[in-house]
Coordinates of C-alpha atoms and ligand atoms in Angstrom, one line a residue:
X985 CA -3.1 26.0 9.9
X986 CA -4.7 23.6 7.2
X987 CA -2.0 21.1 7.5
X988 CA -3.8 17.3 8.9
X989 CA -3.7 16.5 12.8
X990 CA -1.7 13.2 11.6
X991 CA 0.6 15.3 9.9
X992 CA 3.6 14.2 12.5
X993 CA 2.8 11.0 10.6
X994 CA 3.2 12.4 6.9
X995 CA 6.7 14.3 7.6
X996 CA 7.9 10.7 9.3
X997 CA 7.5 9.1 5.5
X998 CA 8.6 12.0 3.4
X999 CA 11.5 12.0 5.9
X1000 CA 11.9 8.6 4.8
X1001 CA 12.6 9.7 0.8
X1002 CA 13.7 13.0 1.1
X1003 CA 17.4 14.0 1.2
X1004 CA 18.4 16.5 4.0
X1005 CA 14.8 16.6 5.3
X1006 CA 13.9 19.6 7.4
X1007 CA 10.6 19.2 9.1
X1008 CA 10.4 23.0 9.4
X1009 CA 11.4 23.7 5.7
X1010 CA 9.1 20.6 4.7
X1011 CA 6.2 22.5 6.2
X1012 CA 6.9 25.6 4.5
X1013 CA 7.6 23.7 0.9
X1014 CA 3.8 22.1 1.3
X1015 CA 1.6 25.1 3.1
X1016 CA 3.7 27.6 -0.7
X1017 CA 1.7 25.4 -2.8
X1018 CA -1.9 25.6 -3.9
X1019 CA -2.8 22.1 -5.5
X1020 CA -5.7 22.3 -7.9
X1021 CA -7.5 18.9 -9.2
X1022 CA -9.1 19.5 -12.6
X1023 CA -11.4 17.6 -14.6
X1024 CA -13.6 18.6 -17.4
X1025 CA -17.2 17.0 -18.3
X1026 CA -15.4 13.8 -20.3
X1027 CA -13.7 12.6 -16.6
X1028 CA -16.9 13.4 -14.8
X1029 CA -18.8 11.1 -16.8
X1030 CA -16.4 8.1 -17.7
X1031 CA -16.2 5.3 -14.9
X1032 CA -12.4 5.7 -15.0
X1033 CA -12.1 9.2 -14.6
X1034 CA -14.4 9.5 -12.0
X1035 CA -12.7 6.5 -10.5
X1036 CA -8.8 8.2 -11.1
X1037 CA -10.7 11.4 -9.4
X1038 CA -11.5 10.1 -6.0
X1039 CA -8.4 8.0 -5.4
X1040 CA -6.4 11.1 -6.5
X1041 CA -8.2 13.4 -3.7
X1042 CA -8.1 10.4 -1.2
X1043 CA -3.9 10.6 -1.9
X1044 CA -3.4 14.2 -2.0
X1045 CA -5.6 15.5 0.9
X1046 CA -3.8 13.7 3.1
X1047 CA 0.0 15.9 2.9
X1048 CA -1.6 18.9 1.2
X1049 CA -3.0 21.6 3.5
X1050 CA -4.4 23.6 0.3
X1051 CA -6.5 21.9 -2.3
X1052 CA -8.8 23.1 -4.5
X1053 CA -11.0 21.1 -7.2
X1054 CA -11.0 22.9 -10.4
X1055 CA -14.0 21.7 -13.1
X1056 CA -13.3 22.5 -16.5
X1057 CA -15.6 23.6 -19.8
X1058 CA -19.3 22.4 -18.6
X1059 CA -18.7 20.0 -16.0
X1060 CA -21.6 19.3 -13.7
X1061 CA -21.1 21.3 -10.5
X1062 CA -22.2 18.2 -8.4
X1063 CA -19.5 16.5 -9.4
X1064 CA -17.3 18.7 -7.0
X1065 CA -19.0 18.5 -4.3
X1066 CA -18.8 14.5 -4.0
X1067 CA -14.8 15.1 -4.0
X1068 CA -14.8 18.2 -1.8
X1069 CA -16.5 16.0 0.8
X1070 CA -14.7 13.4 1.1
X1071 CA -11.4 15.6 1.0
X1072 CA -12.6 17.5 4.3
X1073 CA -13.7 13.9 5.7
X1074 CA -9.8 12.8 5.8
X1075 CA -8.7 16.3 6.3
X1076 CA -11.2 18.8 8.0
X1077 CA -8.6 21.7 8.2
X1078 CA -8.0 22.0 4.2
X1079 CA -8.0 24.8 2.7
X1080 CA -10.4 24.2 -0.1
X1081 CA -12.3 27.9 -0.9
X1082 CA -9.5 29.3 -2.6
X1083 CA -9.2 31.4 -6.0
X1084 CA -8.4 28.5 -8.8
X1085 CA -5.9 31.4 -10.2
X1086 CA -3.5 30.3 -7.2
X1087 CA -3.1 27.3 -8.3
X1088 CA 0.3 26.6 -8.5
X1089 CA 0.7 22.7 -9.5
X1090 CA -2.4 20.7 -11.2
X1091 CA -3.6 17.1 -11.4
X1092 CA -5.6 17.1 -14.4
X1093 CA -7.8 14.5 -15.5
X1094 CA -9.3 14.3 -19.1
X1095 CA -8.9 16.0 -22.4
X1096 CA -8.8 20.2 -21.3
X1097 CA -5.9 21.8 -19.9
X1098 CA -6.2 23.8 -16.3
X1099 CA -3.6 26.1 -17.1
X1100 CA -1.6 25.7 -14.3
X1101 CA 1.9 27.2 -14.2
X1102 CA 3.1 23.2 -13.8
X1103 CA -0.2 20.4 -15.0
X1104 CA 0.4 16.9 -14.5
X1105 CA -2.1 14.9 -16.9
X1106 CA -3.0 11.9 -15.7
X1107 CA -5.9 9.2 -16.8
X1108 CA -6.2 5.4 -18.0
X1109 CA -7.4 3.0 -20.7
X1110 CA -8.6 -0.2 -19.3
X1111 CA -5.7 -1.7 -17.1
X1112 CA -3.2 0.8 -18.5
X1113 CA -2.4 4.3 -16.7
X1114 CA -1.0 7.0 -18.3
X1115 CA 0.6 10.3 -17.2
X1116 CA 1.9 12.7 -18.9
X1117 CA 3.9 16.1 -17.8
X1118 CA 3.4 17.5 -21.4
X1119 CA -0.4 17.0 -22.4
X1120 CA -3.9 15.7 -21.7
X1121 CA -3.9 11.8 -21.8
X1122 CA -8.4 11.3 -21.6
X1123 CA -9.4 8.8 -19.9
X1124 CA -11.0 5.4 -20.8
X1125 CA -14.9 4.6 -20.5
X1126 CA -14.8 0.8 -19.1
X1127 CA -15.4 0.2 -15.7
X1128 CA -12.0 -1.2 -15.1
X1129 CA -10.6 0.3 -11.5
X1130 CA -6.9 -0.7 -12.0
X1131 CA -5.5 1.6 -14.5
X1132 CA -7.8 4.4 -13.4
X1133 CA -6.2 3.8 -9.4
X1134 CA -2.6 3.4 -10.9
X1135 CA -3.2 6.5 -13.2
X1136 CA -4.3 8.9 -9.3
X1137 CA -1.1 6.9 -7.7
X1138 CA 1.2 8.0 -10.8
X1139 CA 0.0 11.4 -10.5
X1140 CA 0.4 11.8 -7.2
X1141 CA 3.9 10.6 -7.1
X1142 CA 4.4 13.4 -10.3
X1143 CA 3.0 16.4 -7.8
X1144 CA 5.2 14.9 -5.0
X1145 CA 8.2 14.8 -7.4
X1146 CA 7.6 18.7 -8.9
X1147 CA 7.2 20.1 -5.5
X1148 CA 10.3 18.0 -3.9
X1149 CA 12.4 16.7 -6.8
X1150 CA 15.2 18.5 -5.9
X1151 CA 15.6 16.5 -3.2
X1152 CA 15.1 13.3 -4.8
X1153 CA 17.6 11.3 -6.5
X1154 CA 15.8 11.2 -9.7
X1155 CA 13.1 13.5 -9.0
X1156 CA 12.1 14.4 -12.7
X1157 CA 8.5 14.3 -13.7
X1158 CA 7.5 11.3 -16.4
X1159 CA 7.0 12.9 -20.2
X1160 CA 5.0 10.5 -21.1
X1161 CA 4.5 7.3 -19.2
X1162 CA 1.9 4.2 -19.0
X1163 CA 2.0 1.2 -16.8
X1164 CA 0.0 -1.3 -17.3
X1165 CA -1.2 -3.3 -14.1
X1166 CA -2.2 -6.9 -16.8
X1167 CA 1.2 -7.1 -17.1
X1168 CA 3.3 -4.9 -15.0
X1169 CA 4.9 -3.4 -18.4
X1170 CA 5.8 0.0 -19.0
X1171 CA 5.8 2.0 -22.6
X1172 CA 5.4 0.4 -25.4
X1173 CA 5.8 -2.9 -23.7
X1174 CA 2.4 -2.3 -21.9
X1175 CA -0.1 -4.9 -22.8
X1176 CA -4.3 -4.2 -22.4
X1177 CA -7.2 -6.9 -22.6
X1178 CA -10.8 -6.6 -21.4
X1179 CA -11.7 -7.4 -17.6
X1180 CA -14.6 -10.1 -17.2
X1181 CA -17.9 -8.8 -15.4
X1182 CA -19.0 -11.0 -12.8
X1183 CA -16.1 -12.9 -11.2
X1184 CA -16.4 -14.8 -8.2
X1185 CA -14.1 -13.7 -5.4
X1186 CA -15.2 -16.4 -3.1
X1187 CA -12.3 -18.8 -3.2
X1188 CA -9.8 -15.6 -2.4
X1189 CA -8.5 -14.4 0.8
X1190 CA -7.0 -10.7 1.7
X1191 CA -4.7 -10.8 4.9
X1192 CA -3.9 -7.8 6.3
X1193 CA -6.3 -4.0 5.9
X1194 CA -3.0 -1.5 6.6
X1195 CA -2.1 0.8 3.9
X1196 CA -2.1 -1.8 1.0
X1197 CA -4.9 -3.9 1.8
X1198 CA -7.1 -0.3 1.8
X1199 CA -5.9 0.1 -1.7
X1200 CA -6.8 -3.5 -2.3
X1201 CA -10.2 -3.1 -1.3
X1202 CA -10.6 0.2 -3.2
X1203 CA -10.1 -1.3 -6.1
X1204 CA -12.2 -4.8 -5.6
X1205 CA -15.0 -2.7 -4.2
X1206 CA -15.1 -1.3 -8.2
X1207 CA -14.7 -4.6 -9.7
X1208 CA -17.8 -4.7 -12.4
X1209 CA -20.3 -7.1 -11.2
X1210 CA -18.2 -9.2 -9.1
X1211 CA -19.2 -11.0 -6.4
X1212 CA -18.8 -13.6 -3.4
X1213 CA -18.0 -13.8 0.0
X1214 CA -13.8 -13.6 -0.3
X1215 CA -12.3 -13.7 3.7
X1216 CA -10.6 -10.7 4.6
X1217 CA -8.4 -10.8 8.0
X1218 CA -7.6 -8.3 9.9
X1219 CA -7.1 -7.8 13.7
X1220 CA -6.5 -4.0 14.6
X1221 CA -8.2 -1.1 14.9
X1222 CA -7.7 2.3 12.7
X1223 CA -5.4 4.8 15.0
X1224 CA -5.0 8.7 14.3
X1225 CA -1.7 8.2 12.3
X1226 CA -3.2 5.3 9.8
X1227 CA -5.1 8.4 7.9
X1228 CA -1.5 9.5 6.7
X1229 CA -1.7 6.5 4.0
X1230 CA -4.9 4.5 4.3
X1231 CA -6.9 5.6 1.3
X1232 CA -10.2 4.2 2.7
X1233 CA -9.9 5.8 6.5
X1234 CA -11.3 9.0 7.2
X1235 CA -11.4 11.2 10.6
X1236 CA -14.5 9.4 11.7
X1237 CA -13.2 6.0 11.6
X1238 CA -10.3 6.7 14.3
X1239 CA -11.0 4.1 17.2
X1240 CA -12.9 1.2 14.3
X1241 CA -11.9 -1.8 13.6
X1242 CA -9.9 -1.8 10.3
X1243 CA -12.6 -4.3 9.2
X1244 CA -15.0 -1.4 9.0
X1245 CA -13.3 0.5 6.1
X1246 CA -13.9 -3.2 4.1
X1247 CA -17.4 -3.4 5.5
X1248 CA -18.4 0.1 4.1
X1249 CA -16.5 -0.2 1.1
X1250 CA -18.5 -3.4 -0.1
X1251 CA -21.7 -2.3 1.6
X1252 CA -24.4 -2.6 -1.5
X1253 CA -22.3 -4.4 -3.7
X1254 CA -22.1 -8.3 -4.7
X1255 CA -19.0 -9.4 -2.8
X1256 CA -20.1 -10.0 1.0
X1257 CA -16.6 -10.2 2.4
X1258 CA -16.4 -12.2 5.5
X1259 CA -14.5 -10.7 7.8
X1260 CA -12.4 -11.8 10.2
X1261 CA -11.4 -10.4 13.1
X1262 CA -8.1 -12.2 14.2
X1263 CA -4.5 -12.6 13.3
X1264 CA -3.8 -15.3 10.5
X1265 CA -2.6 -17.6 12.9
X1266 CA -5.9 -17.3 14.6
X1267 CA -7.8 -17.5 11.4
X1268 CA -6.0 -20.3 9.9
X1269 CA -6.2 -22.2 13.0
X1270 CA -9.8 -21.7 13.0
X1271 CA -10.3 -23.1 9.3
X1272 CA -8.8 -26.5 10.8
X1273 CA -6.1 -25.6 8.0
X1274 CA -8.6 -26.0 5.2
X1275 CA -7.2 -25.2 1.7
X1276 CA -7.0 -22.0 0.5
X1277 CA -7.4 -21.6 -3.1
X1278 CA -5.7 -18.1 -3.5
X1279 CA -4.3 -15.8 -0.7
X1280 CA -3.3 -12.0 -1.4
X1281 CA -1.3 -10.7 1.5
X1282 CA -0.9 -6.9 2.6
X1283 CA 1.1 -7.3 5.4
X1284 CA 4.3 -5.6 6.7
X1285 CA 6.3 -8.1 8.1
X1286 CA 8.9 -10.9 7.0
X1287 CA 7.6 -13.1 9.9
X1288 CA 3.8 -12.9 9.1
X1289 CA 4.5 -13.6 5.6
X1290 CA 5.9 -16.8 6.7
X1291 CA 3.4 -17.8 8.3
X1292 CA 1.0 -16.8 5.3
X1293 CA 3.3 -19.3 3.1
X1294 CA 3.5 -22.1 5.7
X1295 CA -0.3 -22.4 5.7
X1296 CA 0.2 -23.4 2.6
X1297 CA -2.8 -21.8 0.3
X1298 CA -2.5 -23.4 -3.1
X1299 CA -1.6 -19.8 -4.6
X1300 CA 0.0 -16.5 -3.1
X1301 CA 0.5 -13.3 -4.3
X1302 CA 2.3 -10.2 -2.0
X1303 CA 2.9 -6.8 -1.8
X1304 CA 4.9 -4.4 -0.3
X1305 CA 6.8 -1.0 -0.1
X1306 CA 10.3 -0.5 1.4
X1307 CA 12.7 2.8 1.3
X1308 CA 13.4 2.7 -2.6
X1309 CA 10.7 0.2 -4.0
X1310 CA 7.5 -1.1 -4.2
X1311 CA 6.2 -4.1 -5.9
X1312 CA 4.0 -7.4 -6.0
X1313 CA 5.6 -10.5 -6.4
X1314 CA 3.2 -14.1 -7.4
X1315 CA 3.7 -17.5 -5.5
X1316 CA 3.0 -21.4 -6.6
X1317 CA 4.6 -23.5 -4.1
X1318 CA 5.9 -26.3 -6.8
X1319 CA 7.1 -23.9 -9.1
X1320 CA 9.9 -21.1 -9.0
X1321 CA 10.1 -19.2 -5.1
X1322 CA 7.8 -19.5 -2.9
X1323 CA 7.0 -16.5 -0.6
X1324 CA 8.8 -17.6 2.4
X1325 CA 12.0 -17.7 0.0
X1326 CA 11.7 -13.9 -0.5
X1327 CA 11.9 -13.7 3.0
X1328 CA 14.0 -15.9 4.6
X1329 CA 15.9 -14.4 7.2
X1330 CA 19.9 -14.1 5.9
X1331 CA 20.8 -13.0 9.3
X1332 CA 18.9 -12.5 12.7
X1333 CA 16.1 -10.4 12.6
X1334 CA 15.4 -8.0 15.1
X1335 CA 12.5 -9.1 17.6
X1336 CA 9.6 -6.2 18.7
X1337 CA 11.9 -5.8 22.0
X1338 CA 15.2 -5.3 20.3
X1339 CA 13.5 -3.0 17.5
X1340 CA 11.7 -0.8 19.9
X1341 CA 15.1 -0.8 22.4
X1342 CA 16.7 0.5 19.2
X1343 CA 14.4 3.2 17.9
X1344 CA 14.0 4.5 21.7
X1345 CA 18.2 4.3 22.2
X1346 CA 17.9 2.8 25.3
X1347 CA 21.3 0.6 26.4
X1348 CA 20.8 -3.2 25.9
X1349 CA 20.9 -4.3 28.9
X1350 CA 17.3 -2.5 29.0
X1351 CA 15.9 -5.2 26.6
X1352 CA 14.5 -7.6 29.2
X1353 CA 12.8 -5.2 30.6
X1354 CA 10.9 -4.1 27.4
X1355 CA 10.0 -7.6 26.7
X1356 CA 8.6 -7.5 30.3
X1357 CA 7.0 -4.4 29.2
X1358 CA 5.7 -5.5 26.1
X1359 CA 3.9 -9.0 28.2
X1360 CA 2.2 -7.0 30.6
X1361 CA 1.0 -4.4 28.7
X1362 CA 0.7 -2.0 31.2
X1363 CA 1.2 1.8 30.7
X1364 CA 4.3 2.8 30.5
X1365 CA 4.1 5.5 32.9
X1366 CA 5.5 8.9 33.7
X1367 CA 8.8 7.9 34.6
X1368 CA 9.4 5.6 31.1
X1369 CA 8.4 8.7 28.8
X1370 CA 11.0 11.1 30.9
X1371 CA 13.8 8.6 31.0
X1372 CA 12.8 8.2 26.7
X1373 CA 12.7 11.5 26.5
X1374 CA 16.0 12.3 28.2
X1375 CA 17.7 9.8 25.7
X1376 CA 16.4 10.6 23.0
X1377 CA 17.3 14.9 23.9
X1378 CA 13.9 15.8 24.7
X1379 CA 12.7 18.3 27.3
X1380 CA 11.5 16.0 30.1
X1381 CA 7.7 16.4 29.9
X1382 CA 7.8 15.9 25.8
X1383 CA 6.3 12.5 25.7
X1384 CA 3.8 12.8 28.9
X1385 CA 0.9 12.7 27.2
X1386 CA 1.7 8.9 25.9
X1387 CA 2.5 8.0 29.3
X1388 CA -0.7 5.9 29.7
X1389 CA -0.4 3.8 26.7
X1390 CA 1.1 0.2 26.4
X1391 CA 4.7 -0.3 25.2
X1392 CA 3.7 -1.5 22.0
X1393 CA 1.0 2.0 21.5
X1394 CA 3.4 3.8 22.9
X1395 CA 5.8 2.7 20.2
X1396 CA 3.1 3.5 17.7
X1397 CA 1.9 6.7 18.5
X1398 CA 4.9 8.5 19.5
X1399 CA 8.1 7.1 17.7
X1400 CA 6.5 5.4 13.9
X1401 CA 3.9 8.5 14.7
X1402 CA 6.5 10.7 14.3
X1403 CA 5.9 12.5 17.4
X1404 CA 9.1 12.5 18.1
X1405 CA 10.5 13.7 15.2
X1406 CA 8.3 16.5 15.7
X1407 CA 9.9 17.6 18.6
X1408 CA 13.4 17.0 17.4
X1409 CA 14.5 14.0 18.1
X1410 CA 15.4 11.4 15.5
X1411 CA 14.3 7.7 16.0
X1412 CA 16.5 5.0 13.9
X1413 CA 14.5 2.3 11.7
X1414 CA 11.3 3.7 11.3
X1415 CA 10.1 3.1 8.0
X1416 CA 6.0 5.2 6.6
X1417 CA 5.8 5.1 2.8
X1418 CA 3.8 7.8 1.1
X1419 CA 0.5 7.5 0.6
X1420 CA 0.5 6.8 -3.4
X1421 CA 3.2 4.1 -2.5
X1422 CA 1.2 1.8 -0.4
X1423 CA -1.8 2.9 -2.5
X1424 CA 0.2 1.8 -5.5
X1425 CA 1.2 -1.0 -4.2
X1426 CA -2.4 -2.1 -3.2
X1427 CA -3.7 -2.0 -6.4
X1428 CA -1.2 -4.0 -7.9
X1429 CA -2.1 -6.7 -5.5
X1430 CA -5.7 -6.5 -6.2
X1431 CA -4.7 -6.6 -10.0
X1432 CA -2.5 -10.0 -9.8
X1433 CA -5.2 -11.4 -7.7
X1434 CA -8.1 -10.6 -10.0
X1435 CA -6.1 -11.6 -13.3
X1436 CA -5.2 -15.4 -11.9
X1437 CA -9.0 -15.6 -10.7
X1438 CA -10.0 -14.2 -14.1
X1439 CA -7.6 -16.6 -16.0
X1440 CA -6.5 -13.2 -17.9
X1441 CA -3.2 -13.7 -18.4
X1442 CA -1.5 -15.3 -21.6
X1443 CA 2.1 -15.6 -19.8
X1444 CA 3.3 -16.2 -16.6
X1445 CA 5.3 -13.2 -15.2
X1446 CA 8.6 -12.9 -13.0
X1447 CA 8.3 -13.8 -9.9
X1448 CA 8.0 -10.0 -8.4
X1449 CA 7.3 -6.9 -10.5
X1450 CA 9.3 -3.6 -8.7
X1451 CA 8.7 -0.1 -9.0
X1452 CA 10.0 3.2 -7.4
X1453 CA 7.7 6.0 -8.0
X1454 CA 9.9 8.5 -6.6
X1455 CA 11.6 8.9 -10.0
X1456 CA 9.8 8.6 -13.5
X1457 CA 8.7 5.2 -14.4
X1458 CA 11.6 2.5 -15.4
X1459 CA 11.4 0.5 -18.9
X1460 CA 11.6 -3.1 -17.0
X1461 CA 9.6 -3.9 -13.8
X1462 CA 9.9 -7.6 -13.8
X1463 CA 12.2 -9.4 -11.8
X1464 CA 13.5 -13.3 -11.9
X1465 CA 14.5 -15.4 -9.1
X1466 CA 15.1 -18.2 -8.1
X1467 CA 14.5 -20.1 -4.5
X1468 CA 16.0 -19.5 -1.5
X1469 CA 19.8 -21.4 -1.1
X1470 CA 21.5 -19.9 2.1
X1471 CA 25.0 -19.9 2.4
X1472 CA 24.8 -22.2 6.2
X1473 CA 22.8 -24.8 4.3
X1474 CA 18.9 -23.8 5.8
X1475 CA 16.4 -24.5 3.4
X1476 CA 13.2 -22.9 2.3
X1477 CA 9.5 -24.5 3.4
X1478 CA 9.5 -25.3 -0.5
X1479 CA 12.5 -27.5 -0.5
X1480 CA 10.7 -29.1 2.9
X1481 CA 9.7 -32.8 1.6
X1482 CA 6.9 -32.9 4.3
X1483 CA 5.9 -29.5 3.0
X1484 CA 6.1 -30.4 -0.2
X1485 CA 3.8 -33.8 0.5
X1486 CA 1.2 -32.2 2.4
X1487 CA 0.8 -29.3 -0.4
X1488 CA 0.7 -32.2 -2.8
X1489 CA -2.1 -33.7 -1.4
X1490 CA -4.0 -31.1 -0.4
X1491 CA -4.2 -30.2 -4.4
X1492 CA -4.1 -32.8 -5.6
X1493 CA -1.3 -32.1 -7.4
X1494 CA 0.7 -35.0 -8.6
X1495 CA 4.2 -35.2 -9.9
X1496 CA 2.1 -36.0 -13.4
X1497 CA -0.5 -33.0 -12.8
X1498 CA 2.7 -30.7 -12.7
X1499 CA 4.5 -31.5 -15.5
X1500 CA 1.6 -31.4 -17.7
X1501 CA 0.8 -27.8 -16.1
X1502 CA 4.4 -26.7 -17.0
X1503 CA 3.6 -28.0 -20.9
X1504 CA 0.9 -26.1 -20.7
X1505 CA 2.6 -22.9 -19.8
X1506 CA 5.5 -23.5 -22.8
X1507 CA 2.4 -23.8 -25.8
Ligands
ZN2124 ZN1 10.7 -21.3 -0.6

């Protein structure tokens, strides 16, 4: 058995994607295929290509039980060995020895062919990834991270779509595709420019080190020469079932703080993150609600976000990944949406009580007592897992061994764990995006964030920028919008005058400041 001891966790979010998933058949679909990374001497010696490299093995060791690393021509033999370690660190089970004639799909980065009965090429110029079902695409020689990271995520999501496509929706690979993450374009339409060494990250702020913020900080951890001491919040630790989609967590970070993966990711470089261990809330209350010049936020709820926007940093950017789509929209609180608009609620939303009452089909009459549950924090005890398990058509004994968790780790571990899936059951709402989704999704944050800091962009963009990598890329990712009206008359935080007031002062920005700022835009 090669497949991952989180793998519970990776069936949970392909279950999420895939049409008549069949945990057993899913099983069988991954442990038939041999997936080879190749890579000749021109990746192993380009910053991008070595950079497309490890994000790629940091994606696919985590749902592949068979992987092997396939140099090409005269590639350095040392190379390997880098990748094949850090591939057993996520997944210590991997199957990793085996003939490279068995590969059956490959991920190949550079300018030489594997050979492989299906190749997917995949590399980057700059802030553009390419990919490319039909031939090599080479990869770039700058020390840009973005394309390179988007150019492993693209790739990945090609290897998911041969090996699955059929039960995808549009599950065909891309021909010949390039997205580029300066100005979330596709094709022809994809703009490039040169990244500035040496920016300053200290006026930033990255909320939230889940499964985009670990992207995030893959990415700003290869910025060239950049530096300063940017905050980064955080408050949990790193559980079993995070390695499914954290592209910075390996087997030996389980019980650390989240924190960590950012502390060893910076460790040597220029930018000293200061981290923070504490919710936003906490943190911002901590700050006295100073400004915030720019805030990126990797965070998985409509309610947090809120809270991000009411603190009211003077920019905000966001990312996220849903069933269907992922994307990063771009926030001034004057101008266009804010991010609270995005998310304010149309209807009720469901509070952690109701949502876990839900997923564990328990009546509703039971939802006090999960509230209850959810105060104390006690475990939840023998007699909670059997009566869960009974509901949910389990054999009684089927969820014992989370009996001494808390309601909320119990929740976790055994239900968005996909424990219970495992065993048979099916939970309602539960919602795990791939890995090269979140990883995706990351790197576009980092990207927006690092082109406002570095002033790179000629245009403003749309307000969000979507994507759906489980079909080949689209030829428009930008989307327009406009702020938040709701049908009973609530308003946004931005159409708030006091809002509006204390944002104004806090920037300085005048009614005068603004409209010369939107002149400047128009030139
Ligand atoms: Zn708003």
């Amino acid at each position: 058995m090669a497949l991952a001891n989180f793998f519970d966790k990776a069936a949970a979010s392909a279950a999420d994607v895939l049409r008549d998933f069949d945990r057993e058949a899913f099983r069988d679909r991954l442990q038939a295929q041999v997936i080879g990374v190749a890579f000749d001497g021109s990746a192993a010696r380009s910053r991008e290509g070595q950079a497309t490299l490890d994000l790629a093995v940091r994606c696919l060791a985590r749902l592949y039980p068979r992987l092997v690393l396939v140099p090409l021509g005269d590639t350095p033999a040392r190379f390997g060995r880098a990748l094949r370690e850090l591939a057993l660190g996520i997944n210590p089970a991997l199957e990793m020895d085996l003939d490279p004639g068995l590969v059956t799909l490959c991920l190949t980065v550079g300018r030489m062919r594997a050979g492989a009965p299906v190749e997917v090429f995949t590399g980057s110029d700059r802030w553009i990834a390419k990919v490319s079902c039909r031939e090599p695409v080479g990869c770039g020689r700058s020390s840009n991270p973005f394309g390179a990271g988007a150019a492993a995520c693209l790739g990945a999501a090609n290897i998911f779509r041969a090996v699955f496509g059929d039960q995808l929706k549009k599950g065909a690979l891309d021909e010949n595709g390039r997205l580029s993450l300066l100005n979330f374009a596709t094709g022809d339409a994809a703009k490039n420019g040169s990244l500035d060494v040496g920016l300053d990250l200290t006026s930033s702020s990255l909320v939230g080190l889940g499964a985009i913020g670990n992207a995030a900080v893959w990415a700003l951890a290869r910025l060239p020469g950049a530096r300063g001491a940017p905050f980064m919040v955080e408050p949990e630790p790193v559980d079993l079932s995070n390695l499914q989609r954290y592209v910075l967590a390996l087997q030996r970070h389980v019980g650390q703080t989240k924190l960590n993966l950012a502390h060893e990711a910076f460790a040597g470089g220029d930018i000293k993150p200061r981290l923070i261990h504490a919710t936003w809330a906490e943190f911002v209350q901590g700050l006295g609600h100073a400004p915030l010049d720019r805030v990126a936020a990797a965070l998985d709820s409509a309610h947090d976000r809120v809270q991000v926007q009411a603190a009211l940093p003077r920019r905000v950017f966001n990312a996220w990944t849903q069933t269907g789509d992922l994307g990063v929209s771009r926030h001034d609180f004057l101008e266009g949406p804010c991010l609270a608009c995005l998310y304010l609620p149309t209807g009720a939303t469901l509070h952690q009580d109701e949502l876990i009452r839900q997923a564990l089909g328990l009546d509703a009459e039971q939802r006090v007592r999960l509230r209850e549950m959810l105060v104390r924090g006690d475990a939840v005890g023998p007699a909670f897992t059997e009566e869960v398990a009974g509901v949910l058509g389990l054999a009684p004994d089927a969820l014992a061994p989370f009996a001494g968790l808390p309601l909320h780790a119990f929740y976790r571990e055994a239900i968005c764990g996909g424990v219970v899936l495992r065993l048979g059951g099916k939970p309602a709402g539960v919602e795990a995006p791939l890995v090269f989704q979140s990883a995706l999704a990351g790197l576009m944050l980092a990207a927006e964030l690092v082109a406002d800091v570095a002033g790179t962009r000629r245009q403003p963009l749309p307000t969000k920028s979507v994507l759906d990598v489980t079909r080949p890329l689209p030829q428009r990712l930008g989307v327009a919008l406009r702020r938040a009206e709701r049908a009973d008359g609530v308003r946004c935080l931005c159409e708030d005058r006091d809002f509006v007031d204390t944002y104004r002062v806090r920037y300085g920005r005048t009614p005068l400041d603004e409209r010369l700022a939107s002149e400047e835009i128009l030139e």
